C-alpha positions as a printed Julia matrix, in Angstrom:
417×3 Matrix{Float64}:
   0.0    0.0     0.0
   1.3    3.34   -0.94
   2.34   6.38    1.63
  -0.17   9.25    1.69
   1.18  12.38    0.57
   0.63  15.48    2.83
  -1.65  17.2     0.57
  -3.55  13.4     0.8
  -3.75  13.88    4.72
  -5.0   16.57    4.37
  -7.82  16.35    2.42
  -8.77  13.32    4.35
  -9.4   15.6     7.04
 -11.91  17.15    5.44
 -15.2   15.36    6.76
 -18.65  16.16    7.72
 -17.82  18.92    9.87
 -16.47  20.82    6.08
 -19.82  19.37    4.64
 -22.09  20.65    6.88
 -20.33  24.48    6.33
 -20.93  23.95    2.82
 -24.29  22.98    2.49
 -24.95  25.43    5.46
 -23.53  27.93    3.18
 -25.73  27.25    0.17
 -28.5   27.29    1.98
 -28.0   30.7     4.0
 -27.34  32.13    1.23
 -30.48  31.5    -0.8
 -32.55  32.26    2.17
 -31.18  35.5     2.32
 -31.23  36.04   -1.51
 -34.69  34.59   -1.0
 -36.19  36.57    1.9
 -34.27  39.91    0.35
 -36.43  39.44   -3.17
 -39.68  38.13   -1.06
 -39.35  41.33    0.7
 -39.07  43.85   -2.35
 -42.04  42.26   -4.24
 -43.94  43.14   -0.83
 -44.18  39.37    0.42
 -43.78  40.31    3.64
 -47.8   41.52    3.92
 -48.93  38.4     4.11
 -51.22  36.86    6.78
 -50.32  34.61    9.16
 -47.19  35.17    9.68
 -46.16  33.32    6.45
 -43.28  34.9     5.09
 -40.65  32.53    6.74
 -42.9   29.64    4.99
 -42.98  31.45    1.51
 -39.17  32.02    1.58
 -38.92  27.84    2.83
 -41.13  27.5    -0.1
 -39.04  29.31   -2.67
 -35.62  27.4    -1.63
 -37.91  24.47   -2.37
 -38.24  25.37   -5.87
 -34.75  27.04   -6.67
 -33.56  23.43   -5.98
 -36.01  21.46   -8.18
 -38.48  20.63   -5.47
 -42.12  20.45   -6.01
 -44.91  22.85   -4.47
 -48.33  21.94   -4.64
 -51.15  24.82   -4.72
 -54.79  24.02   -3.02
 -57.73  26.1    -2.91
 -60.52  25.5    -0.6
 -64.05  27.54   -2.02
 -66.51  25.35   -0.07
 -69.79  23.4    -1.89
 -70.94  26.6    -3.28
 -67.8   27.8    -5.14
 -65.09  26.36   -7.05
 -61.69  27.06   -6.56
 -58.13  26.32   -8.83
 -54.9   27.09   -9.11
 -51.3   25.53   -9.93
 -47.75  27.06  -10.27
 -44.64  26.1   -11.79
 -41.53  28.56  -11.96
 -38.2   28.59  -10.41
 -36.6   31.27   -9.0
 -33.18  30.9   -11.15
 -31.32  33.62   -9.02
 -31.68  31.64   -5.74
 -30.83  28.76   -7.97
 -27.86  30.52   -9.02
 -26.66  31.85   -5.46
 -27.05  28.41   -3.81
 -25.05  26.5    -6.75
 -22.25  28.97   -6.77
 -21.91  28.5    -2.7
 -22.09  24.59   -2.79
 -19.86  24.37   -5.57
 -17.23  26.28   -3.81
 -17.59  24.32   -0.68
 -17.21  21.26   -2.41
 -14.03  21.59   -4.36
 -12.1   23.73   -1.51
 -10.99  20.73   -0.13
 -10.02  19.24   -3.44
  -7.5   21.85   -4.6
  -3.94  21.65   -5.11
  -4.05  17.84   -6.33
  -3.76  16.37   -9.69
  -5.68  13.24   -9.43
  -8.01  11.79   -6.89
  -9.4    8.05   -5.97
 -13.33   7.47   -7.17
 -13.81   5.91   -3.79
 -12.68   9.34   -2.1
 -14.56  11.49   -4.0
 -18.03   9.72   -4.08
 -17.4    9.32    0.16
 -16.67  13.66    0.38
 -19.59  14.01   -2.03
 -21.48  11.35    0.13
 -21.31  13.5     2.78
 -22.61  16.69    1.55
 -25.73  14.7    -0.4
 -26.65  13.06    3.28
 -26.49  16.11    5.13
 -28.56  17.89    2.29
 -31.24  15.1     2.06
 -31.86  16.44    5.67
 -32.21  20.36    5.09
 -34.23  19.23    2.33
 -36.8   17.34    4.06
 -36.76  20.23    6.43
 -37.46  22.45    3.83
 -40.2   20.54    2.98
 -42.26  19.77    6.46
 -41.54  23.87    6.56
 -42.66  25.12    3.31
 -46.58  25.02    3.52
 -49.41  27.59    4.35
 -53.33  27.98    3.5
 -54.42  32.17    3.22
 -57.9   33.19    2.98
 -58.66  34.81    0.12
 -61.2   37.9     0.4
 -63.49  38.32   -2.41
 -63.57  41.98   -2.65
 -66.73  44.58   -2.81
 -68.76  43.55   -6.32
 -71.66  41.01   -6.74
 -68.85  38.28   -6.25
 -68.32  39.39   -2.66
 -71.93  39.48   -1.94
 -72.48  36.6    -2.85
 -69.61  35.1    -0.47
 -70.94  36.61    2.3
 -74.49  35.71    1.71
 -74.2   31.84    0.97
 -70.88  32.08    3.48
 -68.44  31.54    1.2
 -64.92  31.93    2.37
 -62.24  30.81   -0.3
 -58.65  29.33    0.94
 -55.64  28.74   -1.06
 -52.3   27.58    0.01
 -49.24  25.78   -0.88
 -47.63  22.58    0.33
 -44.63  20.55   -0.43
 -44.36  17.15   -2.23
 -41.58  15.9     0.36
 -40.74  12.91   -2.26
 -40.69  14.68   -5.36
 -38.87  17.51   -3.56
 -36.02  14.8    -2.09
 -35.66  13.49   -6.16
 -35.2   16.55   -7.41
 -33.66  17.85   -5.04
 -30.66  15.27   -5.23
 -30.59  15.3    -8.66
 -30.01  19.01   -8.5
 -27.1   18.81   -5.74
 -25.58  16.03   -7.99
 -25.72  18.22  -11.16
 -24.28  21.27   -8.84
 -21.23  19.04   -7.7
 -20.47  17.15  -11.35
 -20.45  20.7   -13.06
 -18.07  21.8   -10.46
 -15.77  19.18  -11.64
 -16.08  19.52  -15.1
 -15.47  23.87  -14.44
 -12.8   23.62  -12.75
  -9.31  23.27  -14.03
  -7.91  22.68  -10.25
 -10.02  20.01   -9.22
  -8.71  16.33   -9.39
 -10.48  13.75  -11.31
 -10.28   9.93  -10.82
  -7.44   8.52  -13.07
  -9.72   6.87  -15.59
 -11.2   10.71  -16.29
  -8.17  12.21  -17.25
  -8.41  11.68  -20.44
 -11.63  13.55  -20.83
 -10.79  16.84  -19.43
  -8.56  18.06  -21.65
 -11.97  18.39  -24.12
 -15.17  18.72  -21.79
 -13.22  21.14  -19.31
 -12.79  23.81  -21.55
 -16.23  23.44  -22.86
 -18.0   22.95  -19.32
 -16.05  26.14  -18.11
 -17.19  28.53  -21.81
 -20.57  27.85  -20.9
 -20.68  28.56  -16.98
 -18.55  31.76  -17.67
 -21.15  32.64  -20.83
 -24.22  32.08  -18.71
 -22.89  34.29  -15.81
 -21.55  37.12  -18.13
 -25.34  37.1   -19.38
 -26.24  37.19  -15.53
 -23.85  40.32  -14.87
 -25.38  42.15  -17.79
 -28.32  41.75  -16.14
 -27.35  43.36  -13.12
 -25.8   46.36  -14.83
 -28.75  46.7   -17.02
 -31.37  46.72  -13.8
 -29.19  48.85  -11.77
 -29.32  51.77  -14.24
 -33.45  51.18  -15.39
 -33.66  51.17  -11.06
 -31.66  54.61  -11.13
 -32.71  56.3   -14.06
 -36.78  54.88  -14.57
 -37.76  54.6   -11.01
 -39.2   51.47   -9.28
 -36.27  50.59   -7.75
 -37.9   47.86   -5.12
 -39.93  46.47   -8.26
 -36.5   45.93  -10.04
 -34.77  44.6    -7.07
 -37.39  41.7    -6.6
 -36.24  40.75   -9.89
 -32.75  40.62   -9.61
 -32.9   39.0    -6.67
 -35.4   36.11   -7.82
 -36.0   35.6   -11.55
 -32.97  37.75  -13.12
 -31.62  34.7   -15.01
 -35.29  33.7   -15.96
 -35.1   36.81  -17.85
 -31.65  37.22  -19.06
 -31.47  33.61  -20.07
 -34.59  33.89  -21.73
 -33.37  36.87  -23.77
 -30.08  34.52  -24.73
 -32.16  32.4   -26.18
 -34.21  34.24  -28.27
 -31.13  36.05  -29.34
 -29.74  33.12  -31.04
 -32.99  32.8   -32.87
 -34.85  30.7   -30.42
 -38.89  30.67  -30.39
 -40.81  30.23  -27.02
 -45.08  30.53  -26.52
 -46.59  31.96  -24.16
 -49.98  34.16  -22.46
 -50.69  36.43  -19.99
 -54.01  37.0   -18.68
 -55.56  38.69  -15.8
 -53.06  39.97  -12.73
 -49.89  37.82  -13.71
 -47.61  39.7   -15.08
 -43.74  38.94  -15.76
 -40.95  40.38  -14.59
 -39.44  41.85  -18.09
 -39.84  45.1   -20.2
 -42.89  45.89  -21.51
 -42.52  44.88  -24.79
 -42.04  41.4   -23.94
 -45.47  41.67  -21.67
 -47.17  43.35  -24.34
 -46.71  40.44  -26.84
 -47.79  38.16  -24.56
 -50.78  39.71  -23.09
 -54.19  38.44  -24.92
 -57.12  35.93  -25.27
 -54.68  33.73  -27.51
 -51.04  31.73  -27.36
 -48.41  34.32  -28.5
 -45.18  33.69  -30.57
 -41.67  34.94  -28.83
 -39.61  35.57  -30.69
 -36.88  38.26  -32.56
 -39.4   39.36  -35.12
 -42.33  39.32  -33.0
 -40.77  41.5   -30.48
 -38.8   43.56  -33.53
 -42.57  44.65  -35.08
 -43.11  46.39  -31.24
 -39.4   47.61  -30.77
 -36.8   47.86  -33.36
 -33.9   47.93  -31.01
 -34.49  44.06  -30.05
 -32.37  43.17  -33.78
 -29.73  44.39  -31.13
 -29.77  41.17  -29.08
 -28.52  39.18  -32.5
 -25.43  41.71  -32.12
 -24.54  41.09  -27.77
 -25.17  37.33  -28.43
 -22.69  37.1   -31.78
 -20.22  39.0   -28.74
 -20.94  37.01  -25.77
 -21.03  33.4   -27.81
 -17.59  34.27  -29.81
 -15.97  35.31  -26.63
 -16.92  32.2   -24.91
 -15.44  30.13  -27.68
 -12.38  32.14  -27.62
 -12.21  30.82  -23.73
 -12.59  27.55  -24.54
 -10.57  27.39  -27.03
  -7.91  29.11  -25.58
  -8.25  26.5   -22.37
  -8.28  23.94  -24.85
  -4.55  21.69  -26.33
  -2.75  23.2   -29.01
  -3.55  20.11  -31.29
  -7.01  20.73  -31.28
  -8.25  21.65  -34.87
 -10.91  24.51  -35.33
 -13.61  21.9   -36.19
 -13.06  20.37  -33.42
 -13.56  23.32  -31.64
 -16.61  23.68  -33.87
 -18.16  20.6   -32.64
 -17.3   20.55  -29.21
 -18.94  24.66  -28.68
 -22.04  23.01  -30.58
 -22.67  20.59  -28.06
 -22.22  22.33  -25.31
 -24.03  25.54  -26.56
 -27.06  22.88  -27.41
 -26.66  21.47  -24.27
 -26.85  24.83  -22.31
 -29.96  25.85  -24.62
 -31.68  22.88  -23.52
 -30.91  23.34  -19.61
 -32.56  26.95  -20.56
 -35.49  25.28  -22.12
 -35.98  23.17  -19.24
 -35.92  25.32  -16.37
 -37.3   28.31  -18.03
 -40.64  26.92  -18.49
 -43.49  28.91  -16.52
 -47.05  28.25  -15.7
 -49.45  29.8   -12.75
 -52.81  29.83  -12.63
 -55.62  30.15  -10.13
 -59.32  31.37  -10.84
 -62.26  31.33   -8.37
 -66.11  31.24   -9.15
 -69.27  30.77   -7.18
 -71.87  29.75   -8.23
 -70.72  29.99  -11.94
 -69.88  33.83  -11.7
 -66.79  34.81  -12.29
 -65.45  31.65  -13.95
 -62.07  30.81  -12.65
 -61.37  34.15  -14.06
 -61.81  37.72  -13.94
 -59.79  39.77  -11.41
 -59.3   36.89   -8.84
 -58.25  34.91  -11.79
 -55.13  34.85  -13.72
 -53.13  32.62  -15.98
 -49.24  33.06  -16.82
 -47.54  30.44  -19.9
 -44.63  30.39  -21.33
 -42.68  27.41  -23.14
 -40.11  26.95  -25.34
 -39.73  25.35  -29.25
 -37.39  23.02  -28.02
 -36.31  21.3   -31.06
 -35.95  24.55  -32.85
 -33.77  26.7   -29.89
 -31.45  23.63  -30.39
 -31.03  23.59  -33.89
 -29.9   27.3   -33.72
 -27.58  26.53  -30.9
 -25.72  24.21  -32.46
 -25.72  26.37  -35.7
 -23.92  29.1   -33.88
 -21.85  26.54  -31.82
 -20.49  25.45  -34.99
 -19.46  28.89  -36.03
 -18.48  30.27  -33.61
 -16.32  27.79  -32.35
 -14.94  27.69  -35.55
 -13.73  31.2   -35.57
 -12.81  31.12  -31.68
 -10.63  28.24  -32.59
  -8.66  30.28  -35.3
  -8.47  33.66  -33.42
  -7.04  31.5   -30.18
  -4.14  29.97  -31.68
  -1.97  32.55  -30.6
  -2.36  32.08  -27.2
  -3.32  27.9   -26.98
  -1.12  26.38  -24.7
   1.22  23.6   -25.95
  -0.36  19.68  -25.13
C-alpha cells in the first residue's frame, strides 16, 4: 500500500464537519437572496405570519423541489390554481456557494481516488437530504382569500363563502429533485474547474469537456452580470427601484437567459391574462398579453421595438468570446472543427438546460356559483414554453461557427499539449 502524501492527509481531514459548512452555506445564502427578493415584491404583507414559509417555499423550488397549490371555495364555489416557476437567481446563489464548498478541499491535487470522492460528495448529499426534508415539512401555508366589494363578494358573504388557497410541499418529489439538483451542482463543479482532481480513468476527458463545461458557466454568468448592470441603471434612471430589485434578486436569469435564447434565434409561446404579469420590459409583456397563445420571438418582439435586432449583435459577442475561452483552455492540437463541434454541443446542451428550467405556468381562478369563472380579477393565468427542437437547432448552428472562428483567433495564445 502506498504512503499518503501530505496534501492526501489533508484532504482526508476534510469530513462532515467541512460538509455541513458547505451545504450550510448554500442554503444561507439562498434564504437571504430569497427573503431579500420576497421582501421587495412586498411578500412580507402576508397573513399569518407566512413569510418565513414562503421564503422555505421558494428554496424548495430554486432546488427542483415540487410545491403543490390548493384552494378550498366550499360546496358553493369552485376554486383552482397551480404554479410552476423557479426562481433561477436563488438557484444561481445556492449553486455557486455549494460548488465552492465542495471543491475547496479538493484543490492543489492532480488526481483523486473514485472511492474518495463519491465518500466527500457522500457527505454533503446526506447532510442535504436532511435540510431538504426540512425544507419541505416547513414550506406550507393555507391564506384566505377575500373576495372583494362587487356582486362576487356578496355573494360570499351571503351563501358564506370563504375561499382558501395555500401551498404545500411534495416531500418525495422535492427529495428526487432535489438530489438530482445537488448532484448536477457538484459534477459541473468538476467539469469547471481546471484545479479540481479527477479519478485517473477521467483524465483523459478533461482536456476536451473542461474547456467546454467552463465557456458555458462563464457565458451564462456574463449574461447574468449584464443583467445586473442593465437593472441597476433602469432602477436609477426609470424609477421602481424595489420592483427591479425583486427581480434581480429572484427571476434575473429567468429573464436574461430567456433573452439569450431568443437572441440566437430561439422561439418560445406563451400568455398572460388577468393579474400575472412577468418580470421583463414591456414589450415582452405586451406580446404576450391576450385571449390567444403568442409567438416569442426576434421578429415578434422587432414589429413592437426595433432595437431588439440588437440582441442578435450582444449574443454574436458574448457566444464568440466564450469560444475564444474555450478554445484558448483547450490543447494546441485541437483543430478549429473540433472546436466547432465541441462549442455546438455544449451551446445545445446549455440551450436545452434553458429550455428546461425556463418553463413557466401559474394559474388560479375562483367562481361561485358559476360567476366569475375561474377568471376575472381573482383569476389569472401566466404560460410560457419553449420550441425546443428549434432553440437547439440554432444553438448548435452558432456553436459550430463560432467555435470555428474562436478556434482560429485562439491559436496565438493555446497552450502547448
Amino acid at each position: 500500500m502506498s504512503a499518503r502524501t501530505p496534501s492526501d492527509q489533508a484532504v482526508a481531514r476534510h469530513g462532515w464537519p467541512q460538509a455541513l459548512l458547505a451545504v450550510l452555506a448554500g442554503l444561507v445564502a439562498m434564504g437571504i437572496v430569497a427573503a431579500l427578493g420576497l421582501w421587495a415584491a412586498g411578500a412580507t404583507g402576508l397573513p399569518d405570519n407566512a413569510f418565513p414559509r414562503v421564503v422555505a417555499a421558494t428554496v424548495v423550488t430554486a432546488v427542483g423541489g415540487t410545491v403543490e397549490m390548493s384552494g378550498d371555495a366550499g360546496g358553493l364555489a369552485e376554486s383552482a390554481a397551480d404554479l410552476t416557476v423557479i426562481p433561477l437567481s436563488v438557484t444561481l446563489v445556492g449553486a455557486l456557494m455549494i460548488a465552492a464548498g465542495f471543491l475547496r478541499p479538493l484543490r492543489h491535487r492532480a488526481v483523486t481516488g473514485a472511492r474518495e470522492l463519491a465518500g466527500w460528495a457522500g457527505r454533503i448529499a446526506a447532510l442535504w437530504l436532511l435540510a431538504l426534508l426540512g425544507l419541505a415539512l416547513a414550506a406550507r401555508q393555507t391564506f384566505t382569500i377575500s373576495l372583494g366589494d362587487d356582486t362576487l363578494g356578496d355573494l360570499g358573504d351571503l351563501f358564506g363563502v370563504t375561499p382558501k388557497a395555500g401551498f404545500r410541499t411534495d416531500v418525495p418529489l422535492t427529495v428526487f429533485f432535489g438530489l438530482l439538483w445537488l448532484a448536477g451542482v457538484l459534477i459541473l463543479a468538476l467539469l469547471v474547474s481546471r484545479g479540481a482532481p479527477l479519478p485517473a480513468r477521467l483524465l483523459r476527458f478533461q482536456k476536451s469537456v473542461r474547456p467546454a463545461a467552463y465557456a458555458m458557466v462563464l457565458l451564462l454568468l456574463a449574461h447574468v452580470a449584464l443583467g445586473v448592470v442593465i437593472g441597476v441603471i433602469v432602477a436609477a434612471t426609470r424609477g421602481h427601484a424595489q420592483e427591479t430589485l425583486a427581480v434581480l434578486l429572484l427571476g434575473l436569469p429567468n429573464l436574461v437567459w430567456l433573452a439569450f435564447t431568443i437572441g440566437l434565434g430561439a422561439t418560445w409561446e406563451g400568455r398572460v391574462e388577468g393579474p400575472f404579469g412577468l418580470p421583463m420590459p414591456q414589450v415582452l409583456d405586451e406580446v404576450l398579453r391576450g385571449s390567444d397563445t403568442a409567438t416569442l420571438n426576434l421578429s415578434a418582439l422587432a414589429e413592437r421595438d426595433s432595437r431588439v435586432w440588437w440582441l442578435v449583435a450582444v449574443e454574436a459577442v458574448l457566444v464568440l468570446g466564450a469560444a475564444f475561452v474555450m478554445a484558448a483552455r483547450s490543447p494546441r492540437r485541437m483543430r478549429a472543427w473540433q472546436h466547432a463541434v465541441h462549442m455546438a454541443v455544449a451551446l445545445a446542451l446549455t440551450v436545452l438546460m434553458i429550455c428546461l428550467v425556463g418553463r413557466t405556468s401559474a394559474h388560479y381562478g375562483l367562481s361561485v356559483l358559476g360567476i366569475g369563472d375561474l377568471g376575472g380579477d381573482l383569476g389569472g393565468e401566466l404560460l410560457l414554453d419553449p420550441q425546443v427542437w428549434g432553440a437547439l437547432g440554432f444553438a448548435l448552428l452558432w456553436g459550430l461557427v463560432a467555435g470555428f472562428l474562436g478556434g482560429l483567433m485562439a491559436r496565438p495564445v493555446q497552450r502547448q499539449p
